[in-house]
Structures are given as structure tokens and as C-alpha cells.
Tab-separated table of C-alpha atoms and ligand atoms in Angstrom:
chain	number	residue	atom	x	y	z
A	10	MET	CA	27.250	47.534	154.481
A	11	VAL	CA	29.584	49.595	157.344
A	12	GLN	CA	29.403	52.865	157.926
A	13	GLY	CA	33.255	53.450	157.862
A	14	ASN	CA	34.579	57.494	155.902
A	15	TYR	CA	32.190	55.750	153.380
A	16	ASP	CA	29.535	53.244	153.075
A	17	TRP	CA	31.857	49.792	152.977
A	18	THR	CA	30.744	46.914	151.161
A	19	PHE	CA	31.269	43.357	151.617
A	20	VAL	CA	30.291	40.412	150.032
A	21	ARG	CA	31.009	36.553	151.175
A	22	VAL	CA	31.009	34.141	148.039
A	23	TYR	CA	29.305	30.446	149.060
A	24	THR	CA	30.680	27.103	148.084
A	25	ASP	CA	30.226	23.112	148.618
A	26	GLN	CA	33.043	23.147	149.683
A	27	GLY	CA	32.465	25.015	153.303
A	28	ILE	CA	35.018	27.739	152.438
A	29	VAL	CA	33.681	31.277	151.495
A	30	GLY	CA	34.913	34.184	150.239
A	31	LEU	CA	35.387	37.756	151.148
A	32	GLY	CA	35.667	40.396	148.678
A	33	GLU	CA	34.810	43.908	149.195
A	34	SER	CA	32.823	46.746	146.558
A	35	PHE	CA	33.286	50.424	146.033
A	36	PHE	CA	30.456	51.690	147.702
A	37	ALA	CA	27.441	53.314	144.364
A	38	PRO	CA	23.906	53.979	145.425
A	39	GLY	CA	21.930	51.066	144.167
A	40	LEU	CA	24.924	49.210	144.937
A	41	THR	CA	23.557	46.129	147.557
A	42	GLY	CA	21.104	45.471	144.602
A	43	ILE	CA	23.528	45.043	142.058
A	44	ILE	CA	25.170	42.637	144.275
A	45	ARG	CA	22.249	40.156	144.819
A	46	GLN	CA	20.620	40.472	141.109
A	47	LEU	CA	24.317	39.029	140.122
A	48	ALA	CA	24.465	36.320	142.615
A	49	ALA	CA	21.769	34.959	141.267
A	50	ILE	CA	24.104	34.007	137.805
A	51	LEU	CA	26.640	32.800	140.264
A	52	ILE	CA	24.661	30.586	142.255
A	53	GLY	CA	25.581	26.592	140.955
A	54	GLU	CA	28.979	27.683	138.541
A	55	ASP	CA	32.095	26.182	139.573
A	56	ALA	CA	33.993	29.716	141.699
A	57	ARG	CA	37.135	28.407	140.421
A	58	ASP	CA	36.503	29.543	136.845
A	59	ILE	CA	37.225	33.472	138.096
A	60	SER	CA	37.766	34.973	134.284
A	61	ARG	CA	35.177	33.162	133.092
A	62	LEU	CA	33.117	34.370	135.783
A	63	PHE	CA	33.735	38.118	135.578
A	64	ALA	CA	32.476	37.429	131.800
A	65	LYS	CA	29.627	36.074	132.208
A	66	MET	CA	28.436	38.954	135.023
A	67	GLN	CA	29.949	41.421	132.316
A	68	ARG	CA	27.739	40.245	130.028
A	69	ALA	CA	24.303	39.758	131.954
A	70	SER	CA	24.575	43.283	133.107
A	71	SER	CA	25.684	44.680	130.044
A	72	GLY	CA	22.214	46.416	129.584
A	73	ALA	CA	22.929	48.535	132.522
A	74	GLY	CA	26.723	49.964	130.871
A	75	SER	CA	28.970	47.398	130.274
A	76	VAL	CA	32.054	49.228	130.034
A	77	ALA	CA	31.977	51.092	132.572
A	78	GLY	CA	30.068	52.229	135.385
A	79	ILE	CA	28.821	51.096	138.955
A	80	VAL	CA	27.818	47.591	137.946
A	81	TYR	CA	31.814	47.150	137.938
A	82	ASN	CA	32.324	48.045	141.822
A	83	ALA	CA	29.369	45.107	142.094
A	84	ILE	CA	31.795	42.768	140.148
A	85	SER	CA	34.412	43.809	142.033
A	86	GLY	CA	33.575	43.119	145.195
A	87	ILE	CA	32.075	39.459	144.026
A	88	GLU	CA	35.420	38.969	141.530
A	89	ALA	CA	38.627	39.447	145.378
A	90	ALA	CA	35.530	37.061	147.573
A	91	LEU	CA	35.926	34.643	144.489
A	92	TRP	CA	40.116	34.852	144.545
A	93	ASP	CA	39.530	34.970	148.373
A	94	ALA	CA	38.042	31.614	147.683
A	95	LEU	CA	40.413	29.998	145.118
A	96	GLY	CA	43.268	30.419	147.109
A	97	LYS	CA	41.434	29.207	150.039
A	98	TYR	CA	40.461	26.228	148.128
A	99	LEU	CA	45.074	25.693	146.904
A	100	GLY	CA	46.007	27.058	150.081
A	101	ALA	CA	48.094	29.780	148.694
A	102	PRO	CA	48.040	33.971	149.290
A	103	VAL	CA	46.386	35.343	146.239
A	104	TYR	CA	49.891	37.669	145.734
A	105	GLN	CA	51.101	34.123	144.683
A	106	LEU	CA	48.043	33.923	142.570
A	107	LEU	CA	48.806	36.544	140.629
A	108	GLY	CA	52.298	35.281	139.704
A	109	GLY	CA	53.940	35.859	142.869
A	110	LYS	CA	55.286	38.196	145.171
A	111	HIS	CA	57.958	41.251	144.420
A	112	ARG	CA	57.724	42.165	147.905
A	113	ASP	CA	56.819	41.047	151.602
A	114	ARG	CA	55.680	44.027	152.517
A	115	VAL	CA	53.238	46.468	150.581
A	116	LYS	CA	54.011	50.560	151.372
A	117	LEU	CA	51.247	52.797	152.024
A	118	TYR	CA	50.861	56.145	150.983
A	119	ALA	CA	48.265	57.613	154.271
A	120	ASP	CA	45.949	60.528	152.817
A	121	CYS	CA	46.197	63.183	155.415
A	122	HIS	CA	43.457	65.768	155.092
A	123	ALA	CA	44.393	68.787	157.049
A	124	GLY	CA	41.342	71.281	158.129
A	125	ARG	CA	37.985	68.995	159.068
A	126	GLU	CA	35.023	70.192	157.386
A	127	TRP	CA	31.954	69.866	159.577
A	128	PRO	CA	29.755	67.226	158.838
A	129	PRO	CA	32.651	64.939	157.835
A	130	TYR	CA	32.275	62.370	155.791
A	131	TYR	CA	28.062	63.833	154.713
A	132	ASP	CA	27.367	62.724	151.581
A	133	PRO	CA	23.255	63.280	151.612
A	134	VAL	CA	23.247	61.095	147.664
A	135	LEU	CA	26.152	58.327	148.661
A	136	GLN	CA	26.410	58.126	152.264
A	137	GLY	CA	22.410	59.578	153.240
A	138	GLY	CA	23.009	60.549	156.441
A	139	MET	CA	25.761	61.496	158.958
A	140	VAL	CA	27.503	58.986	159.960
A	141	PRO	CA	27.233	57.565	163.498
A	142	TRP	CA	30.719	58.248	164.907
A	143	ALA	CA	31.338	61.550	164.043
A	144	ALA	CA	30.763	62.132	167.699
A	145	GLU	CA	33.935	59.833	168.793
A	146	ILE	CA	36.736	61.961	166.936
A	147	ALA	CA	35.115	65.429	166.838
A	148	PRO	CA	33.327	65.686	170.305
A	149	ASN	CA	32.896	69.328	169.807
A	150	PRO	CA	32.717	69.768	166.391
A	151	GLU	CA	33.013	74.273	166.584
A	152	GLU	CA	35.525	73.807	168.330
A	153	GLU	CA	37.639	71.297	166.586
A	154	ALA	CA	36.765	72.008	162.844
A	155	GLU	CA	40.217	73.273	161.781
A	156	ILE	CA	40.533	75.240	158.477
A	157	TYR	CA	43.074	74.910	156.131
A	158	THR	CA	46.460	76.757	156.953
A	159	PRO	CA	50.242	75.638	156.371
A	160	GLU	CA	50.750	75.273	159.213
A	161	ALA	CA	47.985	72.691	159.795
A	162	TYR	CA	49.314	70.504	156.493
A	163	ALA	CA	53.173	70.930	158.703
A	164	LYS	CA	51.006	69.276	161.373
A	165	ARG	CA	49.528	66.740	159.901
A	166	ALA	CA	52.373	65.495	157.705
A	167	ARG	CA	54.134	65.709	160.928
A	168	GLU	CA	51.984	63.327	162.403
A	169	ALA	CA	52.011	61.145	159.497
A	170	VAL	CA	55.401	60.923	159.675
A	171	ALA	CA	55.981	59.930	162.855
A	172	LYS	CA	53.051	56.599	162.493
A	173	GLY	CA	55.599	55.180	160.525
A	174	PHE	CA	53.880	56.525	156.442
A	175	ARG	CA	57.091	57.161	153.654
A	176	VAL	CA	54.515	58.495	151.087
A	177	LEU	CA	52.080	61.149	151.834
A	178	LYS	CA	48.587	62.722	149.598
A	179	PHE	CA	47.252	65.797	150.315
A	180	ASP	CA	44.805	67.789	149.074
A	181	LEU	CA	45.338	71.071	147.416
A	182	ASP	CA	41.468	71.809	146.426
A	183	VAL	CA	40.122	72.946	149.155
A	184	PRO	CA	38.075	76.186	150.320
A	185	ASN	CA	40.689	78.670	150.867
A	186	PRO	CA	40.189	82.951	151.111
A	187	TYR	CA	41.465	83.064	147.286
A	188	GLN	CA	38.963	81.509	145.457
A	189	GLU	CA	36.428	82.955	143.624
A	190	GLU	CA	33.404	81.608	143.054
A	191	ALA	CA	32.372	77.883	144.039
A	192	GLY	CA	33.113	75.249	141.897
A	193	SER	CA	34.722	76.988	139.469
A	194	ARG	CA	37.238	75.358	136.405
A	195	ARG	CA	39.169	78.436	137.237
A	196	ILE	CA	42.230	78.673	140.154
A	197	SER	CA	43.465	82.159	140.051
A	198	LYS	CA	47.089	83.547	140.174
A	199	ALA	CA	46.215	84.201	144.040
A	200	GLU	CA	44.579	80.641	144.790
A	201	ALA	CA	47.573	79.327	142.830
A	202	ALA	CA	49.897	80.385	145.554
A	203	PHE	CA	48.354	78.899	148.371
A	204	MET	CA	48.259	76.056	147.275
A	205	ALA	CA	52.001	75.998	146.420
A	206	GLU	CA	52.516	77.065	150.043
A	207	LEU	CA	49.940	74.274	151.336
A	208	ALA	CA	52.556	71.619	149.228
A	209	ARG	CA	55.328	73.229	150.336
A	210	SER	CA	55.010	74.086	154.376
A	211	ALA	CA	53.592	69.401	153.769
A	212	VAL	CA	56.757	68.543	151.795
A	213	GLU	CA	58.882	70.735	153.967
A	214	ALA	CA	57.532	69.265	157.612
A	215	ALA	CA	57.801	65.326	155.907
A	216	GLY	CA	61.010	65.548	155.590
A	217	PRO	CA	63.831	64.696	152.641
A	218	GLU	CA	63.483	60.916	152.900
A	219	VAL	CA	59.108	61.287	152.268
A	220	GLU	CA	57.401	61.358	148.880
A	221	VAL	CA	54.175	63.876	148.925
A	222	GLY	CA	51.240	64.007	146.517
A	223	PHE	CA	48.746	65.998	145.885
A	224	ASP	CA	44.797	65.646	144.423
A	225	LEU	CA	42.934	68.569	142.108
A	226	HIS	CA	39.956	65.700	142.178
A	227	TRP	CA	39.252	66.884	138.116
A	228	ARG	CA	38.084	70.266	138.834
A	229	TYR	CA	40.128	72.746	137.003
A	230	ASP	CA	40.405	73.919	133.298
A	231	PHE	CA	44.047	73.126	131.798
A	232	ALA	CA	45.411	76.283	132.135
A	233	SER	CA	44.957	75.993	135.503
A	234	ALA	CA	46.275	72.674	136.252
A	235	LEU	CA	49.703	73.619	134.554
A	236	ARG	CA	49.597	76.896	136.615
A	237	VAL	CA	49.531	75.006	140.455
A	238	ALA	CA	52.264	71.591	138.113
A	239	GLN	CA	54.773	74.437	137.708
A	240	LEU	CA	54.444	76.091	140.636
A	241	LEU	CA	55.274	72.268	142.336
A	242	GLU	CA	58.283	71.935	139.691
A	243	PRO	CA	60.545	72.981	142.992
A	244	LEU	CA	59.273	70.765	145.938
A	245	ASN	CA	59.386	67.566	143.625
A	246	VAL	CA	56.201	65.924	144.848
A	247	ALA	CA	55.688	62.669	144.011
A	248	TRP	CA	52.525	63.113	141.953
A	249	LEU	CA	49.736	65.975	141.072
A	250	GLU	CA	46.837	63.696	140.690
A	251	ASP	CA	43.698	64.045	139.053
A	252	PRO	CA	44.105	67.919	137.384
A	253	VAL	CA	41.830	67.946	135.136
A	254	PRO	CA	38.500	65.378	133.991
A	255	PRO	CA	39.523	62.437	133.883
A	256	GLN	CA	38.440	61.043	130.654
A	257	SER	CA	40.563	64.180	129.168
A	258	SER	CA	43.611	61.952	127.867
A	259	SER	CA	44.993	64.217	125.695
A	260	ALA	CA	45.126	66.807	128.131
A	261	LEU	CA	46.466	64.840	130.724
A	262	LYS	CA	49.012	64.171	127.647
A	263	ALA	CA	50.020	67.829	127.225
A	264	LEU	CA	49.832	68.636	130.358
A	265	SER	CA	52.440	65.825	131.217
A	266	GLU	CA	54.646	67.269	128.690
A	267	ALA	CA	54.948	70.730	129.782
A	268	THR	CA	55.635	70.235	133.705
A	269	ARG	CA	58.042	68.417	135.631
A	270	THR	CA	56.116	67.587	138.011
A	271	PRO	CA	54.374	63.941	137.440
A	272	ILE	CA	50.751	63.918	136.359
A	273	SER	CA	48.552	60.441	137.950
A	274	THR	CA	44.960	59.420	137.277
A	275	GLY	CA	42.228	56.301	137.508
A	276	GLU	CA	40.264	56.442	139.948
A	277	ASN	CA	37.710	57.490	137.776
A	278	LEU	CA	38.386	54.947	135.009
A	279	TYR	CA	37.247	50.793	134.774
A	280	LEU	CA	38.640	47.830	133.271
A	281	VAL	CA	42.220	47.733	131.528
A	282	GLU	CA	39.722	49.196	128.126
A	283	GLY	CA	39.934	52.763	129.889
A	284	PHE	CA	43.288	53.040	130.691
A	285	LEU	CA	44.055	52.129	127.231
A	286	PRO	CA	44.631	55.359	125.690
A	287	LEU	CA	45.560	56.888	128.972
A	288	LEU	CA	49.091	54.706	128.356
A	289	GLU	CA	48.391	54.451	124.726
A	290	ASP	CA	49.149	58.171	124.829
A	291	ARG	CA	51.667	58.433	126.977
A	292	SER	CA	49.756	60.793	129.029
A	293	VAL	CA	50.269	59.623	132.664
A	294	ARG	CA	52.763	58.846	134.418
A	295	ILE	CA	51.040	57.146	137.055
A	296	VAL	CA	47.547	55.287	136.972
A	297	SER	CA	45.665	54.555	140.379
A	298	PRO	CA	42.728	52.587	139.451
A	299	ASP	CA	40.887	51.635	142.265
A	300	LEU	CA	41.052	47.841	142.523
A	301	GLN	CA	37.586	47.642	144.706
A	302	LYS	CA	35.583	49.371	141.126
A	303	VAL	CA	37.548	48.694	137.812
A	304	GLY	CA	36.438	45.722	137.474
A	305	GLY	CA	38.438	43.663	140.595
A	306	LEU	CA	42.290	42.203	141.199
A	307	LEU	CA	42.402	40.833	137.973
A	308	GLU	CA	41.518	43.446	136.222
A	309	GLY	CA	43.918	45.387	138.646
A	310	ALA	CA	46.920	43.323	137.870
A	311	ARG	CA	46.312	43.273	134.315
A	312	ILE	CA	46.451	47.073	134.543
A	313	ALA	CA	49.366	46.834	136.314
A	314	SER	CA	51.683	44.834	133.742
A	315	MET	CA	50.054	47.161	131.290
A	316	ALA	CA	51.140	50.405	133.296
A	317	ASP	CA	54.589	48.444	133.566
A	318	ALA	CA	55.523	47.484	130.091
A	319	TYR	CA	54.797	52.038	129.328
A	320	LEU	CA	57.271	52.127	132.565
A	321	VAL	CA	54.214	53.854	133.811
A	322	GLY	CA	53.749	53.779	137.954
A	323	PHE	CA	51.550	51.823	139.362
A	324	ALA	CA	50.243	53.285	142.771
A	325	PRO	CA	46.169	52.366	143.337
A	326	HIS	CA	43.503	54.547	145.072
A	327	ASN	CA	41.884	52.789	148.124
A	328	ILE	CA	39.226	54.325	150.563
A	329	SER	CA	37.773	50.970	151.425
A	330	SER	CA	38.293	49.085	154.926
A	331	PRO	CA	40.970	46.445	156.021
A	332	ILE	CA	38.947	43.717	154.143
A	333	GLY	CA	39.493	45.458	150.573
A	334	THR	CA	42.989	47.233	151.355
A	335	ILE	CA	44.426	44.066	151.918
A	336	ALA	CA	43.130	42.786	148.946
A	337	SER	CA	44.492	45.478	146.687
A	338	ALA	CA	48.055	44.759	148.999
A	339	HIS	CA	48.147	41.849	147.377
A	340	VAL	CA	48.004	43.176	144.250
A	341	CYS	CA	50.196	45.777	144.636
A	342	ALA	CA	52.966	42.793	146.228
A	343	ALA	CA	52.964	41.194	142.562
A	344	ALA	CA	53.471	44.796	140.745
A	345	ARG	CA	57.181	44.995	138.996
A	346	ASN	CA	56.068	48.964	138.966
A	347	PHE	CA	54.792	49.425	142.040
A	348	VAL	CA	55.080	53.125	143.811
A	349	ALA	CA	52.221	53.352	147.225
A	350	LEU	CA	49.228	52.001	147.615
A	351	GLU	CA	46.324	54.616	149.279
A	352	PHE	CA	45.199	54.045	152.859
A	353	HIS	CA	42.726	56.630	153.850
A	354	GLY	CA	41.107	55.555	156.926
A	355	GLN	CA	43.515	57.313	159.698
A	356	ASP	CA	40.563	59.124	160.962
A	357	VAL	CA	37.880	55.875	161.215
A	358	PRO	CA	38.377	55.486	164.910
A	359	PHE	CA	37.755	51.491	164.540
A	360	TRP	CA	39.531	50.726	160.582
A	361	ASN	CA	41.601	48.522	162.533
A	362	ASP	CA	38.729	46.638	164.104
A	363	LEU	CA	37.331	44.971	161.780
A	364	ALA	CA	40.360	43.379	160.035
A	365	VAL	CA	40.028	39.443	161.774
A	366	LEU	CA	43.938	38.552	160.827
A	367	PRO	CA	46.183	35.085	161.276
A	368	ASP	CA	49.453	36.937	162.368
A	369	ARG	CA	48.929	39.760	164.188
A	370	SER	CA	46.343	42.668	165.945
A	371	GLU	CA	48.154	45.703	163.560
A	372	VAL	CA	46.928	46.046	160.082
A	373	ILE	CA	49.591	48.302	159.141
A	374	VAL	CA	52.836	48.143	160.896
A	375	ASP	CA	54.776	50.912	160.427
A	376	GLY	CA	53.521	52.673	157.223
A	377	TYR	CA	53.660	49.200	155.499
A	378	ILE	CA	50.995	45.849	154.934
A	379	PRO	CA	53.307	42.770	156.199
A	380	LEU	CA	51.643	40.119	154.199
A	381	THR	CA	51.532	36.987	155.191
A	382	ASP	CA	51.325	32.782	153.900
A	383	ALA	CA	47.598	32.366	154.951
A	384	PRO	CA	45.877	31.258	152.040
A	385	GLY	CA	43.112	33.649	149.964
A	386	ILE	CA	43.629	37.365	150.485
A	387	GLY	CA	44.548	36.029	154.442
A	388	VAL	CA	41.834	38.259	156.063
A	389	GLU	CA	38.198	38.039	157.995
A	390	LEU	CA	35.762	40.062	159.281
A	391	ASN	CA	35.115	41.306	162.623
A	392	GLU	CA	31.660	40.361	162.853
A	393	GLU	CA	30.771	42.226	166.181
A	394	VAL	CA	32.689	45.152	164.797
A	395	ALA	CA	30.422	45.263	161.520
A	396	ARG	CA	27.525	44.495	163.426
A	397	ARG	CA	28.120	47.415	165.395
A	398	TYR	CA	28.766	50.047	162.534
A	399	ALA	CA	26.086	47.949	160.026
A	400	LYS	CA	24.455	50.495	158.029
A	401	PRO	CA	20.388	50.852	159.276
A	402	GLY	CA	18.197	49.253	156.797
A	403	GLU	CA	21.263	46.582	154.735
A	404	LEU	CA	20.928	43.445	155.301
A	405	PHE	CA	23.822	42.202	156.907
A	406	PHE	CA	24.894	38.785	154.913
A	407	GLY	CA	21.792	38.497	153.700
A	408	GLU	CA	20.131	37.877	157.602
A	409	GLU	CA	16.619	39.321	157.204
B	510	MG	MG1	41.747	60.559	144.256
């Protein structure tokens, strides 16, 4: 487990052919314990039988919640490691095993946090404290704490575009002077106007050729979400993500019917079955599963394919290290309805350095991930960097 801006959790699968598969799981409390318990039922199995082993892990953890929940974070990392191992065994990149690629490079969208709360990335439940590299990015936190302003959004948009990103995303549910009550489901008229002004500033700074999406993190009631979605209509935004809680398919459907702004959701849903109601009801225009938690790479490819049948776009959520990001890029390459893949590591000084690639040193080239012909996922972990930022108290791939 490496302390990035989230606890990046890596899984290795060892085989009797000497092949080692590498995957990544989305963080969760108690995650490494679940992974170790699932490992016990995989030992001695044929690592090539990925769907069967997925079902075996699913059945084995059914008492802990078989249709959703953090056991799937664990299963997703193991499943990705199995695909990496299978690709290495067959001498083929994972995107070929998923049906072949529609594109040679995968477009990223840059998650842009304009404004910074202090301390950054401190989450007492999920991360247990301050990241050790916080001082590297903000040696003078009092001075560097930014407020959320239209000017800050424009500056961040211009910086991301200068790095080559063609799609950006900003949060609109940020601290602001018009918020009457913390945690409220209600967005006041003044707060909605402020959100629209943040959005306008980012969209204008990004320019006519760059797409911009916005996120509301499931916080709001229907009327508030609709108020913001309609204010965004003149900006022609790429999407409005999670305006209401993710399980509210009927509310999402009503929103989608009431606004031209494309509505998206998916990072808190699990498995194909989690996405079925959204698609059958035609509730969203874009689905955004997180491939390090939704159930794995094949499950992600199945969701993409099913969404495509409903003419719904596929824009995976992603907060992982380069390992999980590149694993997700294989699924994106094979998805016809692909929109963009999230990149959430702009603030992490060593994000790129965790990756060892066969053909280059930079994971991201001009806002895209170029795919290679390397077998499996095609990226290895830089162990020296991983050890430097390893989470205290967690075993390094089982080392005592
Ligand atoms: Mg989101």
C-alpha cells in the first residue's frame, strides 16, 4: 500500500510458470486483510480461468455482501493481476484479450482541484492521517491555501490545457460564502449562481476545443441538482457528475429528461447489475464505473459494452496510481463508446515515478496514455519508489 493522494493498494499474483501478475485495488478500510483472505482460495488454481476465479471469490465473500461493497475492491485488484498474468503468459496486451483496440492512445481527463483545503488528503477513516509528502507540495501551507474562486478555476484550467489535456473536470460542491449550512442537500439561488460562475470561468479558460465536466458528489436534492444543471446548459459542458445520490435511478432519469446537460454517475456502483437499472431506465448519458472497484477489468468491459448498446458513453472514474490507470486504459482502448479516462494524480509529485514502462519514462504524453504491445497490462511497479512511500504498518507484498 502506497500513500498517494489515496491509499494505492497493489496486488501481485504469483504463478508456477514464474509469471507475476500486477493489479491495483481502490482503497477501503481493512482492504489488505480481505485481499489476503481471498488469496487463500486461489492458491493452486489455474490463473487463466479468470471468470471462474471471479465467481469463486464472489461466492466466497457472499456473507460480506456479494452484490456490492468493498470485497469487490479487493476482487478488482486480484482480477486485474490475473489479466496481467494471462497477457504475459500469452504474450498479448490485455486490450487484445478484451477484443482489440479502437484507438492507439487513451484520452485522459484531468481532475482539477482549484482551491486547496489544508491539510490536503487528510482522511482519518480511510487514510489514517497526513500523507508524508504533503510538505513537498506545500511547504508553507498557510500561504498556499487557496480559496475557491472563478480566477483560481481559470488558472487551473489554463495550466491543465498547457500540459496537453483535452478534457478537464472540476468540483462545484466546494466551500463558498453562499452555503447556508454545511452538509445541506439544498443549493440556494446565490450558491447556484456562484457554482455557475466557477463553471463559466473554467469553460472559458479551457477554450472552445477542450471539454469540461463538473462534479457534485451525490450531495443534493432534485430541485437543487436541476437548478445547477440548467444553469450549466449555455456552457455546453461535457457532463454533470453525481448531482444526486447514485442509487436514485428515477431521479437521475427525471434530471436527464429535464436538462440538456449530460448527467453521469457510476463510481459508487458495483458490477454490471449495478448499472443495469440506469441503462434500462435511460437515466444517464455517461456511465463512470471505477475499474479498481466495480469488479475488475472484464466487468468494466462488460459495462462499457452494455452502455454502448444503449448509446451511453463510458468515462471511467479513476483515482489510482499509474498501475491502475494503465489497466483501466486497456479497457478504454477496447470500448467503442469511450469518452475519457480520469487522471487524478496531478498533485502527487511521484505519481509518474511509480511506473516502469517498456518504451518510455512518461506515463502521460500530451494528455493521453499511448498503448504499447507489451504483454499484460504493460507496466511494472518501481519498487524503490513504492517502498519510499509505502504506508507504515502495511506489509510490502506480504514481506514480514
Ligand atoms: Mg466523481
